[in-house]
Short mmCIF file of N, CA and C in Angstrom, two decimals:
data_model
loop_
_atom_site.label_atom_id
_atom_site.label_comp_id
_atom_site.label_asym_id
_atom_site.label_seq_id
_atom_site.Cartn_x
_atom_site.Cartn_y
_atom_site.Cartn_z
N UNK H 1 52.66 58.72 125.30
CA UNK H 1 53.13 59.85 124.53
C UNK H 1 53.43 59.48 123.08
N UNK H 2 53.70 58.21 122.81
CA UNK H 2 54.11 57.81 121.47
C UNK H 2 53.08 58.21 120.41
N UNK H 3 51.81 58.24 120.76
CA UNK H 3 50.78 58.55 119.79
C UNK H 3 50.25 59.98 119.92
N UNK H 4 50.84 60.78 120.77
CA UNK H 4 50.35 62.12 121.05
C UNK H 4 51.20 63.18 120.38
N UNK H 5 51.43 63.07 119.10
CA UNK H 5 52.31 63.99 118.39
C UNK H 5 51.90 65.44 118.57
N UNK H 6 50.62 65.76 118.46
CA UNK H 6 50.17 67.14 118.61
C UNK H 6 50.45 67.70 119.99
N UNK H 7 50.26 66.88 120.99
CA UNK H 7 50.53 67.33 122.36
C UNK H 7 52.01 67.58 122.53
N UNK H 8 52.83 66.69 122.02
CA UNK H 8 54.28 66.84 122.18
C UNK H 8 54.76 68.10 121.46
N UNK H 9 54.23 68.39 120.28
CA UNK H 9 54.65 69.59 119.55
C UNK H 9 54.32 70.85 120.34
N UNK H 10 53.21 70.85 121.07
CA UNK H 10 52.82 72.02 121.84
C UNK H 10 53.46 72.05 123.23
N UNK H 11 53.98 70.90 123.66
CA UNK H 11 54.45 70.78 125.03
C UNK H 11 55.54 71.79 125.37
N UNK H 12 56.42 72.09 124.45
CA UNK H 12 57.50 73.01 124.77
C UNK H 12 57.03 74.46 124.73
N UNK H 13 55.79 74.70 124.40
CA UNK H 13 55.27 76.06 124.37
C UNK H 13 54.53 76.40 125.66
N UNK H 14 53.36 75.81 125.88
CA UNK H 14 52.56 76.23 127.02
C UNK H 14 51.92 75.06 127.77
N UNK H 15 51.25 74.18 127.07
CA UNK H 15 50.32 73.26 127.68
C UNK H 15 50.82 72.53 128.93
N UNK H 16 52.05 72.04 128.94
CA UNK H 16 52.55 71.28 130.07
C UNK H 16 53.61 72.02 130.87
N UNK H 17 53.74 73.31 130.64
CA UNK H 17 54.73 74.09 131.36
C UNK H 17 56.10 73.43 131.28
N UNK H 18 56.54 73.11 130.08
CA UNK H 18 57.81 72.43 129.88
C UNK H 18 58.98 73.32 130.25
N UNK H 19 60.08 72.69 130.54
CA UNK H 19 61.29 73.41 130.91
C UNK H 19 62.38 73.06 129.91
N UNK H 20 63.09 74.07 129.44
CA UNK H 20 64.24 73.83 128.57
C UNK H 20 65.48 74.12 129.41
N UNK H 21 66.29 73.12 129.62
CA UNK H 21 67.48 73.26 130.44
C UNK H 21 68.65 73.70 129.58
N UNK H 22 69.70 74.16 130.24
CA UNK H 22 70.89 74.62 129.52
C UNK H 22 71.51 73.51 128.68
N UNK H 23 71.22 72.26 129.03
CA UNK H 23 71.77 71.15 128.25
C UNK H 23 70.97 70.90 126.97
N UNK H 24 70.06 71.78 126.64
CA UNK H 24 69.29 71.78 125.40
C UNK H 24 68.27 70.65 125.31
N UNK H 25 67.90 70.07 126.41
CA UNK H 25 66.88 69.03 126.43
C UNK H 25 65.63 69.60 127.05
N UNK H 26 64.48 69.42 126.39
CA UNK H 26 63.20 69.91 126.89
C UNK H 26 62.49 68.79 127.63
N UNK H 27 62.01 69.10 128.83
CA UNK H 27 61.34 68.12 129.68
C UNK H 27 59.89 68.53 129.92
N UNK H 28 59.02 67.55 130.00
CA UNK H 28 57.66 67.72 130.48
C UNK H 28 57.53 66.70 131.59
N UNK H 29 57.26 67.19 132.79
CA UNK H 29 57.33 66.33 133.97
C UNK H 29 58.72 65.69 133.96
N UNK H 30 58.82 64.39 133.92
CA UNK H 30 60.14 63.73 133.88
C UNK H 30 60.38 63.03 132.55
N UNK H 31 59.71 63.52 131.51
CA UNK H 31 59.86 62.95 130.17
C UNK H 31 60.61 63.92 129.27
N UNK H 32 61.54 63.38 128.48
CA UNK H 32 62.22 64.20 127.47
C UNK H 32 61.30 64.28 126.26
N UNK H 33 61.07 65.50 125.78
CA UNK H 33 60.22 65.67 124.60
C UNK H 33 60.99 66.21 123.40
N UNK H 34 62.15 66.80 123.61
CA UNK H 34 62.92 67.31 122.47
C UNK H 34 64.37 67.55 122.87
N UNK H 35 65.25 67.40 121.88
CA UNK H 35 66.67 67.69 122.06
C UNK H 35 67.07 68.62 120.93
N UNK H 36 67.60 69.77 121.27
CA UNK H 36 68.02 70.74 120.26
C UNK H 36 69.50 70.54 119.96
N UNK H 37 69.77 69.72 118.94
CA UNK H 37 71.16 69.38 118.63
C UNK H 37 71.99 70.57 118.18
N UNK H 38 71.37 71.56 117.50
CA UNK H 38 72.13 72.74 117.09
C UNK H 38 72.50 73.60 118.29
N UNK H 39 71.57 73.78 119.23
CA UNK H 39 71.84 74.58 120.42
C UNK H 39 72.89 73.92 121.29
N UNK H 40 72.82 72.60 121.39
CA UNK H 40 73.69 71.86 122.28
C UNK H 40 75.15 72.04 121.88
N UNK H 41 75.47 71.93 120.61
CA UNK H 41 76.84 72.08 120.15
C UNK H 41 77.73 70.91 120.51
N UNK H 42 77.20 69.87 121.11
CA UNK H 42 77.98 68.71 121.51
C UNK H 42 77.31 67.45 121.00
N UNK H 43 78.11 66.46 120.74
CA UNK H 43 77.56 65.18 120.32
C UNK H 43 77.61 64.17 121.45
N UNK H 44 77.80 64.67 122.67
CA UNK H 44 77.80 63.82 123.86
C UNK H 44 76.62 64.24 124.73
N UNK H 45 75.73 63.31 125.01
CA UNK H 45 74.50 63.62 125.73
C UNK H 45 74.48 62.83 127.04
N UNK H 46 74.24 63.54 128.14
CA UNK H 46 74.03 62.90 129.43
C UNK H 46 72.63 63.29 129.88
N UNK H 47 71.76 62.33 129.98
CA UNK H 47 70.39 62.59 130.39
C UNK H 47 70.35 62.65 131.91
N UNK H 48 69.74 63.71 132.44
CA UNK H 48 69.81 63.95 133.87
C UNK H 48 69.06 62.91 134.69
N UNK H 49 69.56 62.71 135.91
CA UNK H 49 68.91 61.81 136.86
C UNK H 49 67.47 62.25 137.07
N UNK H 50 66.60 61.30 137.26
CA UNK H 50 65.20 61.60 137.48
C UNK H 50 64.36 61.47 136.22
N UNK H 51 65.02 61.46 135.06
CA UNK H 51 64.28 61.28 133.80
C UNK H 51 63.76 59.85 133.76
N UNK H 52 62.48 59.70 133.44
CA UNK H 52 61.88 58.37 133.43
C UNK H 52 61.54 57.88 132.02
N UNK H 53 61.43 58.80 131.06
CA UNK H 53 61.04 58.37 129.72
C UNK H 53 61.44 59.35 128.65
N UNK H 54 61.35 58.88 127.41
CA UNK H 54 61.66 59.69 126.24
C UNK H 54 60.50 59.56 125.26
N UNK H 55 59.96 60.69 124.86
CA UNK H 55 58.79 60.71 123.97
C UNK H 55 59.19 60.39 122.52
N UNK H 56 58.19 60.12 121.72
CA UNK H 56 58.38 59.82 120.30
C UNK H 56 59.14 60.95 119.62
N UNK H 57 60.12 60.59 118.82
CA UNK H 57 60.90 61.49 117.99
C UNK H 57 61.70 62.55 118.77
N UNK H 58 61.84 62.40 120.09
CA UNK H 58 62.53 63.40 120.91
C UNK H 58 63.97 63.62 120.45
N UNK H 59 64.63 62.56 120.02
CA UNK H 59 66.01 62.67 119.56
C UNK H 59 66.11 62.42 118.06
N UNK H 60 64.99 62.53 117.34
CA UNK H 60 65.01 62.29 115.91
C UNK H 60 66.10 63.15 115.28
N UNK H 61 66.85 62.56 114.40
CA UNK H 61 68.03 63.25 113.87
C UNK H 61 68.25 62.84 112.44
N UNK H 62 69.39 63.28 111.94
CA UNK H 62 69.80 62.86 110.61
C UNK H 62 71.28 62.53 110.67
N UNK H 63 71.82 62.05 109.58
CA UNK H 63 73.21 61.60 109.55
C UNK H 63 74.21 62.71 109.85
N UNK H 64 73.81 63.97 109.72
CA UNK H 64 74.73 65.08 109.96
C UNK H 64 74.92 65.37 111.44
N UNK H 65 74.10 64.77 112.30
CA UNK H 65 74.16 65.04 113.74
C UNK H 65 74.26 63.74 114.53
N UNK H 66 75.37 63.01 114.40
CA UNK H 66 75.49 61.77 115.16
C UNK H 66 75.65 62.06 116.65
N UNK H 67 75.30 61.09 117.46
CA UNK H 67 75.52 61.19 118.90
C UNK H 67 76.69 60.27 119.21
N UNK H 68 77.81 60.88 119.61
CA UNK H 68 79.00 60.08 119.91
C UNK H 68 78.78 59.22 121.15
N UNK H 69 78.17 59.79 122.16
CA UNK H 69 77.86 58.99 123.35
C UNK H 69 76.60 59.54 124.01
N UNK H 70 75.86 58.62 124.61
CA UNK H 70 74.66 59.00 125.34
C UNK H 70 74.61 58.17 126.62
N UNK H 71 74.34 58.84 127.73
CA UNK H 71 74.27 58.17 129.03
C UNK H 71 72.88 58.37 129.61
N UNK H 72 72.26 57.27 129.96
CA UNK H 72 70.92 57.28 130.53
C UNK H 72 71.01 57.04 132.03
N UNK H 73 70.17 57.69 132.84
CA UNK H 73 70.18 57.44 134.28
C UNK H 73 69.47 56.14 134.62
N UNK H 74 69.70 55.66 135.83
CA UNK H 74 69.05 54.43 136.30
C UNK H 74 67.54 54.58 136.40
N UNK H 75 67.05 55.83 136.45
CA UNK H 75 65.61 56.06 136.57
C UNK H 75 64.86 55.83 135.26
N UNK H 76 65.57 55.70 134.15
CA UNK H 76 64.91 55.49 132.85
C UNK H 76 64.22 54.14 132.82
N UNK H 77 62.96 54.14 132.40
CA UNK H 77 62.27 52.86 132.27
C UNK H 77 61.41 52.79 131.01
N UNK H 78 61.33 53.88 130.25
CA UNK H 78 60.45 53.86 129.10
C UNK H 78 60.94 54.82 128.02
N UNK H 79 60.78 54.41 126.80
CA UNK H 79 61.09 55.28 125.67
C UNK H 79 60.25 54.81 124.48
N UNK H 80 59.77 55.75 123.71
CA UNK H 80 59.00 55.40 122.52
C UNK H 80 59.90 54.67 121.53
N UNK H 81 59.32 53.75 120.78
CA UNK H 81 60.11 52.98 119.81
C UNK H 81 60.86 53.86 118.83
N UNK H 82 60.30 55.01 118.49
CA UNK H 82 60.93 55.89 117.50
C UNK H 82 61.57 57.12 118.14
N UNK H 83 61.89 57.05 119.42
CA UNK H 83 62.50 58.18 120.11
C UNK H 83 63.82 58.61 119.47
N UNK H 84 64.53 57.66 118.88
CA UNK H 84 65.84 57.94 118.29
C UNK H 84 65.84 57.75 116.77
N UNK H 85 64.70 57.94 116.16
CA UNK H 85 64.58 57.71 114.72
C UNK H 85 65.63 58.51 113.94
N UNK H 86 66.38 57.81 113.11
CA UNK H 86 67.40 58.46 112.29
C UNK H 86 68.70 58.76 113.00
N UNK H 87 68.78 58.48 114.28
CA UNK H 87 70.00 58.79 115.04
C UNK H 87 71.11 57.78 114.75
N UNK H 88 72.32 58.29 114.80
CA UNK H 88 73.49 57.44 114.75
C UNK H 88 74.16 57.57 116.11
N UNK H 89 74.10 56.51 116.90
CA UNK H 89 74.68 56.52 118.24
C UNK H 89 75.86 55.57 118.25
N UNK H 90 77.02 56.07 118.69
CA UNK H 90 78.25 55.28 118.68
C UNK H 90 78.45 54.54 120.01
N UNK H 91 78.16 55.22 121.12
CA UNK H 91 78.35 54.62 122.43
C UNK H 91 77.16 54.94 123.32
N UNK H 92 76.72 53.95 124.11
CA UNK H 92 75.59 54.16 125.01
C UNK H 92 75.85 53.49 126.35
N UNK H 93 75.47 54.21 127.41
CA UNK H 93 75.50 53.67 128.77
C UNK H 93 74.06 53.75 129.25
N UNK H 94 73.46 52.60 129.58
CA UNK H 94 72.03 52.61 129.89
C UNK H 94 71.63 51.39 130.69
N UNK H 95 70.49 51.50 131.40
CA UNK H 95 69.90 50.30 132.00
C UNK H 95 69.52 49.33 130.88
N UNK H 96 69.52 48.06 131.19
CA UNK H 96 69.24 47.05 130.18
C UNK H 96 67.94 47.29 129.43
N UNK H 97 66.92 47.77 130.11
CA UNK H 97 65.61 47.95 129.49
C UNK H 97 65.56 49.04 128.44
N UNK H 98 66.54 49.92 128.41
CA UNK H 98 66.53 51.04 127.46
C UNK H 98 67.14 50.64 126.12
N UNK H 99 67.99 49.62 126.10
CA UNK H 99 68.66 49.25 124.85
C UNK H 99 67.71 48.76 123.77
N UNK H 100 66.49 48.40 124.12
CA UNK H 100 65.55 47.96 123.08
C UNK H 100 65.11 49.10 122.17
N UNK H 101 65.41 50.36 122.51
CA UNK H 101 65.05 51.48 121.63
C UNK H 101 66.28 52.23 121.10
N UNK H 102 67.47 51.86 121.54
CA UNK H 102 68.68 52.50 121.04
C UNK H 102 69.00 51.91 119.67
N UNK H 103 69.17 52.76 118.64
CA UNK H 103 69.48 52.23 117.31
C UNK H 103 70.81 51.47 117.33
N UNK H 104 70.80 50.26 116.81
CA UNK H 104 71.99 49.42 116.85
C UNK H 104 72.89 49.55 115.63
N UNK H 105 72.43 50.19 114.59
CA UNK H 105 73.17 50.22 113.32
C UNK H 105 74.58 50.80 113.46
N UNK H 106 74.77 51.79 114.32
CA UNK H 106 76.07 52.45 114.44
C UNK H 106 76.69 52.27 115.82
N UNK H 107 76.04 51.53 116.71
CA UNK H 107 76.52 51.34 118.08
C UNK H 107 77.78 50.48 118.10
N UNK H 108 78.88 51.06 118.63
CA UNK H 108 80.14 50.32 118.73
C UNK H 108 80.42 49.84 120.14
N UNK H 109 80.01 50.62 121.14
CA UNK H 109 80.30 50.28 122.53
C UNK H 109 79.04 50.47 123.37
N UNK H 110 78.76 49.48 124.21
CA UNK H 110 77.59 49.55 125.08
C UNK H 110 77.99 49.18 126.50
N UNK H 111 77.49 49.95 127.44
CA UNK H 111 77.63 49.60 128.85
C UNK H 111 76.22 49.40 129.39
N UNK H 112 75.95 48.17 129.81
CA UNK H 112 74.65 47.84 130.39
C UNK H 112 74.80 48.03 131.89
N UNK H 113 74.13 49.04 132.40
CA UNK H 113 74.30 49.43 133.80
C UNK H 113 72.94 49.57 134.46
N UNK H 114 72.45 48.49 134.99
CA UNK H 114 71.15 48.53 135.65
C UNK H 114 70.17 47.55 135.04
N UNK H 115 69.15 47.26 135.80
CA UNK H 115 68.19 46.24 135.39
C UNK H 115 68.64 44.91 135.96
N UNK H 116 67.89 43.87 135.67
CA UNK H 116 68.28 42.57 136.20
C UNK H 116 68.63 41.56 135.12
N UNK H 117 68.33 41.89 133.86
CA UNK H 117 68.67 40.96 132.78
C UNK H 117 68.78 41.69 131.45
N UNK H 118 69.55 41.08 130.57
CA UNK H 118 69.61 41.52 129.18
C UNK H 118 68.67 40.57 128.45
N UNK H 119 67.56 41.11 127.97
CA UNK H 119 66.50 40.24 127.45
C UNK H 119 66.84 39.70 126.05
N UNK H 120 66.06 38.74 125.64
CA UNK H 120 66.24 38.07 124.36
C UNK H 120 66.37 39.06 123.21
N UNK H 121 67.42 38.91 122.42
CA UNK H 121 67.60 39.69 121.21
C UNK H 121 67.98 41.15 121.38
N UNK H 122 68.31 41.58 122.58
CA UNK H 122 68.58 43.01 122.82
C UNK H 122 69.59 43.60 121.85
N UNK H 123 70.70 42.92 121.63
CA UNK H 123 71.75 43.44 120.75
C UNK H 123 71.88 42.60 119.47
N UNK H 124 70.92 41.78 119.18
CA UNK H 124 70.99 40.86 118.05
C UNK H 124 71.35 41.57 116.75
N UNK H 125 72.38 41.04 116.10
CA UNK H 125 72.82 41.50 114.78
C UNK H 125 73.23 42.97 114.75
N UNK H 126 73.73 43.49 115.86
CA UNK H 126 74.27 44.85 115.87
C UNK H 126 75.55 44.83 115.03
N UNK H 127 75.53 45.41 113.85
CA UNK H 127 76.62 45.21 112.89
C UNK H 127 77.96 45.84 113.27
N UNK H 128 77.96 46.86 114.12
CA UNK H 128 79.19 47.57 114.46
C UNK H 128 79.65 47.31 115.90
N UNK H 129 78.87 46.60 116.69
CA UNK H 129 79.16 46.42 118.11
C UNK H 129 80.49 45.69 118.32
N UNK H 130 81.41 46.37 119.01
CA UNK H 130 82.75 45.82 119.26
C UNK H 130 82.97 45.44 120.72
N UNK H 131 82.36 46.19 121.63
CA UNK H 131 82.60 45.93 123.04
C UNK H 131 81.39 46.19 123.90
N UNK H 132 81.26 45.37 124.96
CA UNK H 132 80.16 45.50 125.90
C UNK H 132 80.71 45.36 127.31
N UNK H 133 80.25 46.25 128.19
CA UNK H 133 80.54 46.14 129.62
C UNK H 133 79.21 45.88 130.31
N UNK H 134 79.19 44.87 131.14
CA UNK H 134 77.98 44.53 131.89
C UNK H 134 78.28 44.77 133.36
N UNK H 135 77.48 45.64 133.98
CA UNK H 135 77.71 45.93 135.39
C UNK H 135 76.38 46.14 136.11
N UNK H 136 76.46 46.19 137.41
CA UNK H 136 75.25 46.40 138.19
C UNK H 136 74.62 45.08 138.58
N UNK H 137 73.30 45.05 138.60
CA UNK H 137 72.56 43.89 139.09
C UNK H 137 72.17 42.89 138.01
N UNK H 138 72.80 42.96 136.86
CA UNK H 138 72.47 42.03 135.78
C UNK H 138 72.84 40.62 136.22
N UNK H 139 71.87 39.71 136.22
CA UNK H 139 72.13 38.33 136.63
C UNK H 139 71.82 37.32 135.52
N UNK H 140 71.23 37.81 134.43
CA UNK H 140 70.81 36.88 133.37
C UNK H 140 71.02 37.52 132.00
N UNK H 141 71.54 36.72 131.07
CA UNK H 141 71.67 37.14 129.67
C UNK H 141 70.74 36.24 128.87
N UNK H 142 69.77 36.85 128.22
CA UNK H 142 68.72 36.10 127.53
C UNK H 142 69.15 35.44 126.24
N UNK H 143 68.30 34.57 125.77
CA UNK H 143 68.49 33.85 124.52
C UNK H 143 68.72 34.84 123.38
N UNK H 144 69.72 34.57 122.57
CA UNK H 144 70.04 35.38 121.38
C UNK H 144 70.31 36.85 121.70
N UNK H 145 70.69 37.16 122.93
CA UNK H 145 70.92 38.56 123.33
C UNK H 145 71.95 39.25 122.44
N UNK H 146 72.99 38.52 122.04
CA UNK H 146 74.05 39.10 121.21
C UNK H 146 74.24 38.31 119.90
N UNK H 147 73.28 37.53 119.53
CA UNK H 147 73.42 36.69 118.35
C UNK H 147 73.80 37.52 117.12
N UNK H 148 74.75 37.02 116.35
CA UNK H 148 75.12 37.66 115.09
C UNK H 148 75.93 38.94 115.21
N UNK H 149 76.47 39.23 116.37
CA UNK H 149 77.32 40.43 116.54
C UNK H 149 78.74 40.05 116.11
N UNK H 150 78.96 40.06 114.82
CA UNK H 150 80.19 39.53 114.24
C UNK H 150 81.44 40.33 114.60
N UNK H 151 81.30 41.61 114.93
CA UNK H 151 82.46 42.44 115.28
C UNK H 151 82.71 42.50 116.79
N UNK H 152 81.87 41.87 117.57
CA UNK H 152 82.01 41.89 119.02
C UNK H 152 83.27 41.13 119.42
N UNK H 153 84.23 41.86 120.01
CA UNK H 153 85.50 41.25 120.41
C UNK H 153 85.66 41.15 121.92
N UNK H 154 84.98 42.02 122.68
CA UNK H 154 85.21 42.06 124.12
C UNK H 154 83.89 42.18 124.87
N UNK H 155 83.69 41.29 125.83
CA UNK H 155 82.56 41.36 126.75
C UNK H 155 83.17 41.38 128.14
N UNK H 156 82.99 42.48 128.85
CA UNK H 156 83.56 42.63 130.18
C UNK H 156 82.45 42.57 131.23
N UNK H 157 82.63 41.69 132.19
CA UNK H 157 81.71 41.61 133.32
C UNK H 157 82.39 42.37 134.46
N UNK H 158 81.81 43.49 134.86
CA UNK H 158 82.43 44.34 135.88
C UNK H 158 82.48 43.63 137.23
N UNK H 159 83.47 44.00 138.00
CA UNK H 159 83.62 43.45 139.34
C UNK H 159 82.35 43.72 140.16
N UNK H 160 81.90 42.72 140.87
CA UNK H 160 80.69 42.86 141.67
C UNK H 160 79.42 42.45 140.94
N UNK H 161 79.51 42.23 139.64
CA UNK H 161 78.36 41.78 138.86
C UNK H 161 78.35 40.26 138.86
N UNK H 162 77.21 39.67 139.13
CA UNK H 162 77.13 38.23 139.24
C UNK H 162 76.12 37.68 138.24
N UNK H 163 76.62 37.24 137.10
CA UNK H 163 75.75 36.64 136.08
C UNK H 163 75.52 35.19 136.49
N UNK H 164 74.28 34.86 136.73
CA UNK H 164 73.94 33.51 137.19
C UNK H 164 73.45 32.61 136.06
N UNK H 165 72.98 33.24 134.98
CA UNK H 165 72.39 32.44 133.91
C UNK H 165 72.65 33.08 132.55
N UNK H 166 73.16 32.27 131.62
CA UNK H 166 73.32 32.70 130.22
C UNK H 166 72.55 31.68 129.39
N UNK H 167 71.50 32.16 128.74
CA UNK H 167 70.62 31.24 128.00
C UNK H 167 71.21 30.84 126.65
N UNK H 168 70.61 29.82 126.07
CA UNK H 168 71.06 29.27 124.78
C UNK H 168 71.26 30.35 123.72
N UNK H 169 72.30 30.20 122.98
CA UNK H 169 72.58 31.05 121.83
C UNK H 169 72.76 32.53 122.16
N UNK H 170 73.03 32.85 123.42
CA UNK H 170 73.20 34.26 123.80
C UNK H 170 74.30 34.92 122.98
N UNK H 171 75.37 34.17 122.69
CA UNK H 171 76.49 34.73 121.93
C UNK H 171 76.73 33.95 120.64
N UNK H 172 75.68 33.38 120.08
CA UNK H 172 75.79 32.60 118.84
C UNK H 172 76.27 33.52 117.70
N UNK H 173 77.18 32.99 116.88
CA UNK H 173 77.73 33.71 115.73
C UNK H 173 78.47 34.98 116.14
N UNK H 174 79.16 34.92 117.27
CA UNK H 174 80.02 36.01 117.75
C UNK H 174 81.45 35.49 117.81
N UNK H 175 81.95 35.03 116.67
CA UNK H 175 83.24 34.34 116.61
C UNK H 175 84.44 35.23 116.92
N UNK H 176 84.26 36.54 116.94
CA UNK H 176 85.39 37.46 117.16
C UNK H 176 85.69 37.73 118.63
N UNK H 177 84.87 37.23 119.56
CA UNK H 177 85.09 37.50 120.98
C UNK H 177 86.42 36.89 121.41
N UNK H 178 87.26 37.75 122.00
CA UNK H 178 88.56 37.29 122.49
C UNK H 178 88.65 37.38 124.01
N UNK H 179 87.83 38.20 124.61
CA UNK H 179 87.85 38.31 126.08
C UNK H 179 86.49 38.74 126.60
#
């Protein structure tokens, strides 16, 4: 979908029989293709269970419409690199694999919930990141996963989560971590 801009623009009209839910998110099959921030009236987004992907520019935004929090279901496994272009996201709850497309510039709090590892560089140099909760089946934190997160003060490993491996430099230059 990332390269199918024309199809996505028409998707909410006829071609794919898209559905617009009361939560102001337009779906085609199990893919999000658009979010109507004006209709929604809220800066808190919960993506419904069963959603598997997010198309290019689906949440494209501007500085006047920040997303205070966004929650992704465990079924999410794919999102276009520019799905959140221009978005300011303060808090995100997502499977580990989704954080590679969440804009890090304004992210203050992240809950990694699902997947089996936090891959190399996932949160690298996130300038505002203050806290992270790791829960679920995460067993590995990759090299440089949090490198350069200078404001990171708290990393919480939820009860029942068993981290077996933390690779080199996973928390390099994170001198503010206190717990």
